[in-house]
Coordinates of C-alpha atoms in Angstrom, one line a residue:
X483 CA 0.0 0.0 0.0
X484 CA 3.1 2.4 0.4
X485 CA 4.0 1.3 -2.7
X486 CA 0.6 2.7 -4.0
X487 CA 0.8 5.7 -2.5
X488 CA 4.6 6.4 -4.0
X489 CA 3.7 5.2 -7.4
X490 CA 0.6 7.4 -7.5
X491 CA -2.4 5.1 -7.4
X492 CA -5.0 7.5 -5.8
X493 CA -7.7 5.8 -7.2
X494 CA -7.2 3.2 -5.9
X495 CA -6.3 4.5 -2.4
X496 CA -10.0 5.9 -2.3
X497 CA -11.5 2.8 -2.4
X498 CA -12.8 2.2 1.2
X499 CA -11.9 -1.4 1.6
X500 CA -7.9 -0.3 0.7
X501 CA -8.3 2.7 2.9
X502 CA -9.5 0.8 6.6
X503 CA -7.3 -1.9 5.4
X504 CA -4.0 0.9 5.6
X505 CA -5.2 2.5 8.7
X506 CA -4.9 -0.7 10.1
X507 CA -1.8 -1.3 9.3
X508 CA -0.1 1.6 10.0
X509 CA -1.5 1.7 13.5
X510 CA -0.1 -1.4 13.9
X511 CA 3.3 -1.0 12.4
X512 CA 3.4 2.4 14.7
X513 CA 2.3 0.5 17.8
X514 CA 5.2 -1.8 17.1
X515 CA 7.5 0.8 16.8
X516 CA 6.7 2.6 19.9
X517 CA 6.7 -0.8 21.9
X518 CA 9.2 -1.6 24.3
X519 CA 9.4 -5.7 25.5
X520 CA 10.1 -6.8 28.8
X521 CA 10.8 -10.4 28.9
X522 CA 11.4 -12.3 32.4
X523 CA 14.3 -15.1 32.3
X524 CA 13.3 -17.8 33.8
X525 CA 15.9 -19.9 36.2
X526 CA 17.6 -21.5 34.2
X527 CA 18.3 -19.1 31.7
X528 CA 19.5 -16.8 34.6
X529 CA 21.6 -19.8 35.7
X530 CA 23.2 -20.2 32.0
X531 CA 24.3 -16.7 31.5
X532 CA 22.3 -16.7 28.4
X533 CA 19.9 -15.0 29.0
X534 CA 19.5 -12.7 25.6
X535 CA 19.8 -15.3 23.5
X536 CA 17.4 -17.4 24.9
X537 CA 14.6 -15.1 25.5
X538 CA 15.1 -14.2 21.9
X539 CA 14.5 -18.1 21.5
X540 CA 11.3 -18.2 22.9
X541 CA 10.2 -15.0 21.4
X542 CA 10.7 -16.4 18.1
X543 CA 9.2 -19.8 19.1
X544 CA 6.1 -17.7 20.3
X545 CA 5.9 -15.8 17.1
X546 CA 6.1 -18.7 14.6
X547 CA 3.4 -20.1 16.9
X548 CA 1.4 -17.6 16.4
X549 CA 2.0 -17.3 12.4
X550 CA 1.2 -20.7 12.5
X551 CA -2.4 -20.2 13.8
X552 CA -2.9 -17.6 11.5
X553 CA -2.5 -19.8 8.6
X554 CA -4.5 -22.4 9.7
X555 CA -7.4 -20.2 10.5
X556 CA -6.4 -19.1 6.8
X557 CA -6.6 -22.4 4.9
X558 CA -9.8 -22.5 7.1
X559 CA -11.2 -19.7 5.1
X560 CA -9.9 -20.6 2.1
X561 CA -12.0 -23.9 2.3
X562 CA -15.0 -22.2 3.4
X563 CA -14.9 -19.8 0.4
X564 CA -14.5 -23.2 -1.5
X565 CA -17.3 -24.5 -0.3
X566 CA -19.7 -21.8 -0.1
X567 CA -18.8 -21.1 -3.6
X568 CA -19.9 -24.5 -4.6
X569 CA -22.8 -24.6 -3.3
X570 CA -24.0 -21.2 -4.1
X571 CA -24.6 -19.3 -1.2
X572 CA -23.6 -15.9 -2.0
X573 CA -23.7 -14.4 1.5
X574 CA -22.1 -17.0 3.1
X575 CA -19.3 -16.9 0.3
X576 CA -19.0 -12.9 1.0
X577 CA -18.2 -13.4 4.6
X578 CA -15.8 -16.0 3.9
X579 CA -14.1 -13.3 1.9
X580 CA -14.2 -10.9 4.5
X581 CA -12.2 -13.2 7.0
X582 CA -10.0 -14.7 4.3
X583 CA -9.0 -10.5 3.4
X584 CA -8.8 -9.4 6.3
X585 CA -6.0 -11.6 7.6
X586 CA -4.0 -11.5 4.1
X587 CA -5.4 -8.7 1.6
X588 CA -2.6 -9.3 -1.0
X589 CA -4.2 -12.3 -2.6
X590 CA -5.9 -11.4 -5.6
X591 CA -8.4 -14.3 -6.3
X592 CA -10.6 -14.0 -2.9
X593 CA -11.3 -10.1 -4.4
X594 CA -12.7 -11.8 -7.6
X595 CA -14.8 -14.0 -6.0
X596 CA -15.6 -11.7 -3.0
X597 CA -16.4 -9.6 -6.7
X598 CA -19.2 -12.4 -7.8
X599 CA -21.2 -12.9 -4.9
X600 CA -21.4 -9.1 -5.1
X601 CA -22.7 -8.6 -7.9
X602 CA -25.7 -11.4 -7.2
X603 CA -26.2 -9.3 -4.0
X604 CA -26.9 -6.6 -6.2
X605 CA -24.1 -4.4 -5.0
X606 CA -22.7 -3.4 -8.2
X607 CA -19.8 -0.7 -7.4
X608 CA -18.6 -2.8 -4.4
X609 CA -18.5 -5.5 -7.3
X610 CA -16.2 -3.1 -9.2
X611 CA -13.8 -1.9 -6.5
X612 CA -13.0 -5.4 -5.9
X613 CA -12.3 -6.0 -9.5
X614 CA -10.0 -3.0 -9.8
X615 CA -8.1 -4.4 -6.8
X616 CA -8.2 -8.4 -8.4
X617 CA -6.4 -6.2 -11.5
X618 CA -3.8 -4.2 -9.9
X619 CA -2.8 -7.0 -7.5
X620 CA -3.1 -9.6 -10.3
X621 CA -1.1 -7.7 -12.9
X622 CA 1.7 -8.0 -9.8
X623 CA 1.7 -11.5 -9.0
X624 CA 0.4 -12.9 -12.1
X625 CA -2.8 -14.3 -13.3
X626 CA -4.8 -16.8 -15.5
X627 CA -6.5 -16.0 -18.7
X628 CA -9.8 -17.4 -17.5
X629 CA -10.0 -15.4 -13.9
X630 CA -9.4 -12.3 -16.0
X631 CA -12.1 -13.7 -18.5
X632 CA -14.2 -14.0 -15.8
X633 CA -13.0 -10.4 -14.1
X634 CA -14.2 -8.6 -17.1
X635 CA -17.3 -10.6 -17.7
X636 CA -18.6 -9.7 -14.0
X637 CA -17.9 -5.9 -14.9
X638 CA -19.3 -6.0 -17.9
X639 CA -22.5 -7.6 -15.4
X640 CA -21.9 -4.9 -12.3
X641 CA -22.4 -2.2 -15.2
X642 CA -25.2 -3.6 -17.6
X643 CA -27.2 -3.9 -14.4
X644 CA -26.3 -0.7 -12.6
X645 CA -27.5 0.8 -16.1
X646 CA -30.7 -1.5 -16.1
X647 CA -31.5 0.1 -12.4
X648 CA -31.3 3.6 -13.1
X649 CA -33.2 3.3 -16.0
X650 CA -36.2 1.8 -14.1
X651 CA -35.6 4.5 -11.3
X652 CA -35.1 7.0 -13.3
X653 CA -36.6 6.2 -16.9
X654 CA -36.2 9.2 -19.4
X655 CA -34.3 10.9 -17.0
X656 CA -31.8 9.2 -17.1
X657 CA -28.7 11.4 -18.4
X658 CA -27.9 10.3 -22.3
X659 CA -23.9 10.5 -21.1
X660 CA -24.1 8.5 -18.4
X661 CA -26.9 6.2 -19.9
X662 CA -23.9 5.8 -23.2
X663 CA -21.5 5.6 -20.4
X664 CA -22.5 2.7 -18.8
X665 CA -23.5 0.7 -21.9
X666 CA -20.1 0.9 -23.4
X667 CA -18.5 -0.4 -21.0
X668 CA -20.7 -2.8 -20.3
X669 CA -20.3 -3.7 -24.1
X670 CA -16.1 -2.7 -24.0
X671 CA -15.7 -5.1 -20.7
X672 CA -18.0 -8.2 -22.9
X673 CA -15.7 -7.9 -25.4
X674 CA -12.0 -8.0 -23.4
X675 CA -14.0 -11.2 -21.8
X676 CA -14.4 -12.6 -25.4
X677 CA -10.7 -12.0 -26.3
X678 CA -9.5 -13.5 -23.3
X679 CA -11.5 -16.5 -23.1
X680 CA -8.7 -19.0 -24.7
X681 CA -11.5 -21.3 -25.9
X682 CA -13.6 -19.3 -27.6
X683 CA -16.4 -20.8 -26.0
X684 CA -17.8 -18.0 -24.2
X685 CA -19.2 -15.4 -27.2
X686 CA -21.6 -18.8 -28.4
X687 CA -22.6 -19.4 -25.4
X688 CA -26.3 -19.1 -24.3
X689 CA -25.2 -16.9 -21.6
X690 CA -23.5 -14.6 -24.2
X691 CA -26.3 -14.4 -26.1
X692 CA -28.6 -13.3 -23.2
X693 CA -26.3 -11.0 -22.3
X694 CA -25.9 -9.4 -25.9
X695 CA -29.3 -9.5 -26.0
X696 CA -30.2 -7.1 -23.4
X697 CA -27.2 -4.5 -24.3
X698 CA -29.1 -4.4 -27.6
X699 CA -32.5 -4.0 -26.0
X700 CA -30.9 -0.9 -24.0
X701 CA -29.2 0.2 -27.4
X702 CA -32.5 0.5 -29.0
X703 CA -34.3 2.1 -26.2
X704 CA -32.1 5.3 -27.2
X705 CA -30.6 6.8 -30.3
X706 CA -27.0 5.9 -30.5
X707 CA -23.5 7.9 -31.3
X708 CA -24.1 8.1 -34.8
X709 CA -27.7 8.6 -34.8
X710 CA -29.2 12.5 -35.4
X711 CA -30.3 14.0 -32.2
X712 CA -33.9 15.6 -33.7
X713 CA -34.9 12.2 -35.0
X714 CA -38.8 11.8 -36.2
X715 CA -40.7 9.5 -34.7
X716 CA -42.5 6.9 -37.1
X717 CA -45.2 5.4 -37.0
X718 CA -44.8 1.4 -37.9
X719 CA -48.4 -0.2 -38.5
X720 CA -46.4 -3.2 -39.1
X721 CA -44.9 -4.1 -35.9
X722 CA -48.5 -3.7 -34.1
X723 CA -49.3 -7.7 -33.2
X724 CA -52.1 -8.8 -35.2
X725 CA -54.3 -9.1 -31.5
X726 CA -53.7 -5.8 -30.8
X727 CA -54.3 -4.9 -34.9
X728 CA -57.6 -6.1 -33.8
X729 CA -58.3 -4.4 -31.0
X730 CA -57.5 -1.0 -32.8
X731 CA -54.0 -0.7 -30.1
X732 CA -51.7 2.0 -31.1
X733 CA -49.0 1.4 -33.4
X734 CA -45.3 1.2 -32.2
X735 CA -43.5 4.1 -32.4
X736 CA -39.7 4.4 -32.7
X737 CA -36.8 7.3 -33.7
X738 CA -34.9 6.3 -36.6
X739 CA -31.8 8.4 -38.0
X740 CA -33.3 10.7 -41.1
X741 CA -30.4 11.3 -43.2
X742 CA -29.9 15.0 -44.1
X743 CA -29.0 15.5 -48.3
X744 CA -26.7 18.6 -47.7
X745 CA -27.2 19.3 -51.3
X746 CA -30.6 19.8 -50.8
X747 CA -30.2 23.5 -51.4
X748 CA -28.2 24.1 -54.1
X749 CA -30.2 24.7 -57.4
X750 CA -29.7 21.5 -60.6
X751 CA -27.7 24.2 -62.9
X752 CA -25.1 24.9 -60.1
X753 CA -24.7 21.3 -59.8
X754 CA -25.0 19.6 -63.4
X755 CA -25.2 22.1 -65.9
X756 CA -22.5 22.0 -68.1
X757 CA -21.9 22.7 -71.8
X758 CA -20.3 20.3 -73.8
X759 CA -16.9 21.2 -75.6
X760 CA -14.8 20.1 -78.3
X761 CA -11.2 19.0 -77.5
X762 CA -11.3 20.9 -74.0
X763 CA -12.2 18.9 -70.6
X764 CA -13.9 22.1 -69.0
X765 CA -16.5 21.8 -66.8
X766 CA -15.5 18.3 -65.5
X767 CA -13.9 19.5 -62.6
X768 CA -15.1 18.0 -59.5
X769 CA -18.2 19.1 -57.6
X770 CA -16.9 19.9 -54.2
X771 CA -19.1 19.3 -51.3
X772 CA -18.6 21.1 -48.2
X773 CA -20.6 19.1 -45.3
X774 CA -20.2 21.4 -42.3
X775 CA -23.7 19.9 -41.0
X776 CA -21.8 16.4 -41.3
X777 CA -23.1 14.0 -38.2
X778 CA -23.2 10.6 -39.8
X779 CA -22.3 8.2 -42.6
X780 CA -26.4 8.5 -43.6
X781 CA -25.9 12.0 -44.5
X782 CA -23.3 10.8 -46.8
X783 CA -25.2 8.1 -47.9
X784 CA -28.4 10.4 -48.3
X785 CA -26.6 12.9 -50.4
X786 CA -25.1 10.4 -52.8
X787 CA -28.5 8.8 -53.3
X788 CA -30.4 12.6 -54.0
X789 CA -27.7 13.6 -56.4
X790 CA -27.6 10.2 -58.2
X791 CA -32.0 11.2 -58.6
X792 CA -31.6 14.8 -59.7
X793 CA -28.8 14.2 -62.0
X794 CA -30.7 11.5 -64.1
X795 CA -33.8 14.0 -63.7
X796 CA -31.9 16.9 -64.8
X797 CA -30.3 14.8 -68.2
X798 CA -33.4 14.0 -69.7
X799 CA -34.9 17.7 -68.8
X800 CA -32.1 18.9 -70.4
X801 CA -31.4 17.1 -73.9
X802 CA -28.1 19.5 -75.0
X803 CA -26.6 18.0 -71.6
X804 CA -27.2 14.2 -72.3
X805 CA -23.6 13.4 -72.5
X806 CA -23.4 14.3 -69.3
X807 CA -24.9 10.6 -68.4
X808 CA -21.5 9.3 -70.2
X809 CA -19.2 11.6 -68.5
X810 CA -20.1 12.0 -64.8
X811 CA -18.6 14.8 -63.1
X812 CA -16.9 13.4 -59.8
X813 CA -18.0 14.5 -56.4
X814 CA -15.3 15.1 -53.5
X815 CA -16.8 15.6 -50.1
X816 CA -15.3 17.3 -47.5
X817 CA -16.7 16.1 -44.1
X818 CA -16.2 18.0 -40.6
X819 CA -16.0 15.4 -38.1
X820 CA -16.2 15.6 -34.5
X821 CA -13.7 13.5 -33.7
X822 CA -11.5 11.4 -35.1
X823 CA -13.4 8.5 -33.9
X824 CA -16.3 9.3 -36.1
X825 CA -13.9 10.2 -39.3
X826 CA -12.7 6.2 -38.8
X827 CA -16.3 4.8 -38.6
X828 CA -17.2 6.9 -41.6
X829 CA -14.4 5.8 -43.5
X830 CA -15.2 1.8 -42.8
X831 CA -18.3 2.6 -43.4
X832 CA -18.0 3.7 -47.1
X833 CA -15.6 0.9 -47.7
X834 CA -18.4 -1.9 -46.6
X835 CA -20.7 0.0 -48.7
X836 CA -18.4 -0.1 -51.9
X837 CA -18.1 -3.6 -51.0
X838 CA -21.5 -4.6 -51.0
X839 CA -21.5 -3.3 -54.7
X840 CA -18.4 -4.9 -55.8
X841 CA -18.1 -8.0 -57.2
X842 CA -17.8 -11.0 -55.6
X843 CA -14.7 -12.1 -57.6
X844 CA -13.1 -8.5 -57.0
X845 CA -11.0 -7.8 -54.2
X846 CA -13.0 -6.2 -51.5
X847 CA -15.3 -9.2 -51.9
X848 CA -15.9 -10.9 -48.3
X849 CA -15.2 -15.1 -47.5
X850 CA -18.7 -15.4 -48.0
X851 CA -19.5 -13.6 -51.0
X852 CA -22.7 -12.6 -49.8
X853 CA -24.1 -9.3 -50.2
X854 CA -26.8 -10.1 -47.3
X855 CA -23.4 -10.1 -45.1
X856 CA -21.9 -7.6 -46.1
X857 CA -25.1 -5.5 -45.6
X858 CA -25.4 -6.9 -42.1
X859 CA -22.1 -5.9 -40.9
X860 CA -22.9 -2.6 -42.5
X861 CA -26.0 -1.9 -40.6
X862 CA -24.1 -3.4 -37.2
X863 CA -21.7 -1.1 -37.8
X864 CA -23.5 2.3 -38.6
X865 CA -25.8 1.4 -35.3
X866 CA -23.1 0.5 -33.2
X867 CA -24.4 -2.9 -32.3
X868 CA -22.7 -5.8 -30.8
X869 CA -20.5 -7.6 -33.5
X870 CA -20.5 -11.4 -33.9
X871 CA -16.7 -12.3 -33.8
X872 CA -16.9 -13.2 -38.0
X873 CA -18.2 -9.6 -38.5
X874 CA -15.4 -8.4 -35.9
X875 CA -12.6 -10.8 -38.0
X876 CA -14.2 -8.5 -41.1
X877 CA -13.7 -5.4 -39.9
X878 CA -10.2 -6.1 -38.5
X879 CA -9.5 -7.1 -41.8
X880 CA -11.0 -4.1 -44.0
X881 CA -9.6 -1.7 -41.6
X882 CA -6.0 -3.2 -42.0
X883 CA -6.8 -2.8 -45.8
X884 CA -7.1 1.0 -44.9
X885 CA -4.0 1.3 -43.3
X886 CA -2.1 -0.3 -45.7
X887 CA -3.7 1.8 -48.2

């Protein structure tokens, strides 16, 4: 814990269990120092002229007896953590942990499991502090790659349901930051759990699908990072059960993203018109679009769809234009992102989409050769949902593609 304190770990410091447990011990340290020991000799040491020696004989002996009991009453509470464990009480298996820490708090595995039957309890941050304090100690006296699997898997739990009980305490208002907080990294902590599980058994579990299941259930309840913020809501007649059809029930309702065309107001001629000329390429310089508005690959999307409509519309109203159809004038966008971040998603977001209408023997063709996959991977990435680990292999592979390019 000095060490701590020297090498800067505050945060960890102002955990409560670290702080009683380093009051503790420096009261006892300074009680030792400022203790003075009398020891009486008995005859025959007083008879022997030895008597230091031997009263530092039976000081010792009455120390290691002492250390002794303590780590018998140890392995004691070792096996009752065992034990409790197995047969599930959670309680039980809590105060185990207690007794177990408090007589040796530099063991890291009784903090993870002290971590699990927190988290049943329903004490979600004391489930977290005990995790930190599994990782710092752990990443000092080594570890396994399935109690870290299962460290990150029961953070990824303490947050998903500290998330799920402020949103039924506090329902819509709940802050959007902290409501995006808490599901990323619930979502981030799933995923180190799936990398370090050396089987790979974990992301197909049932489990694992439960678990995704509900992070997407909270993803939907709220429009994500790259959705707009003054979404419409719509009206779906379709997703109304046909019992309630019946009863004349409400349709659903739902925000979706509305993708912005930031060509929307510039006029056709500024955009397309264009006089043809003999031995000269003018007027096929490149339309430059300046998206200062830019919050999204579906604005990008959006805009290349409107101009693709009103250019065909505006060849055939204009007839001394046509060869315009054979000799598109290219369009470079210039995007203002946030963050660079969004610039990244953006980017692998156009590539899937030129893959998609690639194809399949060309190179940006995916294993499967599908287009349905390659448009589900695109809509999983542009709603930031939960990736199955082929569609993560896919986008590990097209964005070392973009580096290398």
């Amino acid at each position: 814990l000095g060490e701590l304190m020297r090498d800067g770990g505050h945060g960890l410091l102002s955990l409560a269990e670290l702080q009683r447990l380093y009051a503790v011990f420096t009261t006892a340290f300074a009680r030792l120092c400022s203790s003075e020991l009398r020891l009486r000799p008995t005859a025959a040491e007083a008879a022997g002229g030895e008597i230091a020696d031997r009263a530092l004989l039976r000081l010792q002996a009455a120390c290691d007896f002492h250390c002794d009991g303590l780590a018998r009453a140890y392995a004691r509470a070792l096996d009752d953590i065992a034990h409790c464990e197995a047969v599930g009480d959670h309680s039980a298996t809590e105060r185990a942990c207690d007794r177990a820490i408090a007589m040796d708090p530099t063991v890291a595995g009784q903090f993870l499991v002290r971590a699990g039957a927190r988290v049943h309890a329903g004490d979600r941050w004391g489930c977290l502090e005990d995790i930190q304090i599994y990782l710092w100690w752990s990443s000092r006296q080594g570890f396994t790659v399935d109690d870290h699997t299962t460290a990150h898997w029961r953070m990824a739990e303490a947050y998903l349901g500290e998330l799920e009980h402020r949103a039924e305490k506090e329902g819509a208002l709940l802050d959007d930051s902290m409501f995006h907080c808490l599901l990323d990294q619930a979502d981030s902590n799933l995923r180190v759990a799936f990398r370090y599980d050396p089987t790979g058994r974990l992301a197909l579990s049932s489990a694992a699908r439960h678990f995704t299941q509900r992070l997407e259930v909270h993803r939907a309840a709220r429009p994500g990072a790259t959705e707009l913020l003054d979404s419409p809501v719509v009206q779906d007649a379709s997703a109304r059960p046909s019992s309630d059809a019946a009863s004349g029930a409400a349709p659903a309702t739902y925000s979706v993203p509305w993708p912005i065309d930031i060509s929307a107001g510039l006029p056709d001629t500024a955009l397309f018109s264009r006089m043809p000329t003999v031995g000269s390429s003018h007027g096929h310089g490149p339309l430059d679009l300046l998206m200062l508005d830019f919050r999204g690959i579906l604005d990008l999307f959006g805009t290349i769809e409107m101009l693709a409509v009103r250019g065909q519309a505006f060849a055939q109203r204009n007839p001394e234009c046509l060869h315009w159809k054979h000799r598109p004038k290219p369009v470079q966008v210039r995007a203002q992102a946030e963050c660079d971040e969004r610039l990244a998603h953006v980017v692998l977001c156009v590539l899937i989409a030129k893959q998609i209408g690639t194809n399949s023997t060309q190179a940006f063709s995916m294993e499967e050769n599908t287009t349905a996959a390659s448009a589900a991977l695109l809509a999983a990435v542009i709603f930031c949902r939960t990736l199955t680990p082929e569609q993560q292999a896919e986008v590990d592979r097209l964005l070392t593609l973009l580096v290398f390019a």
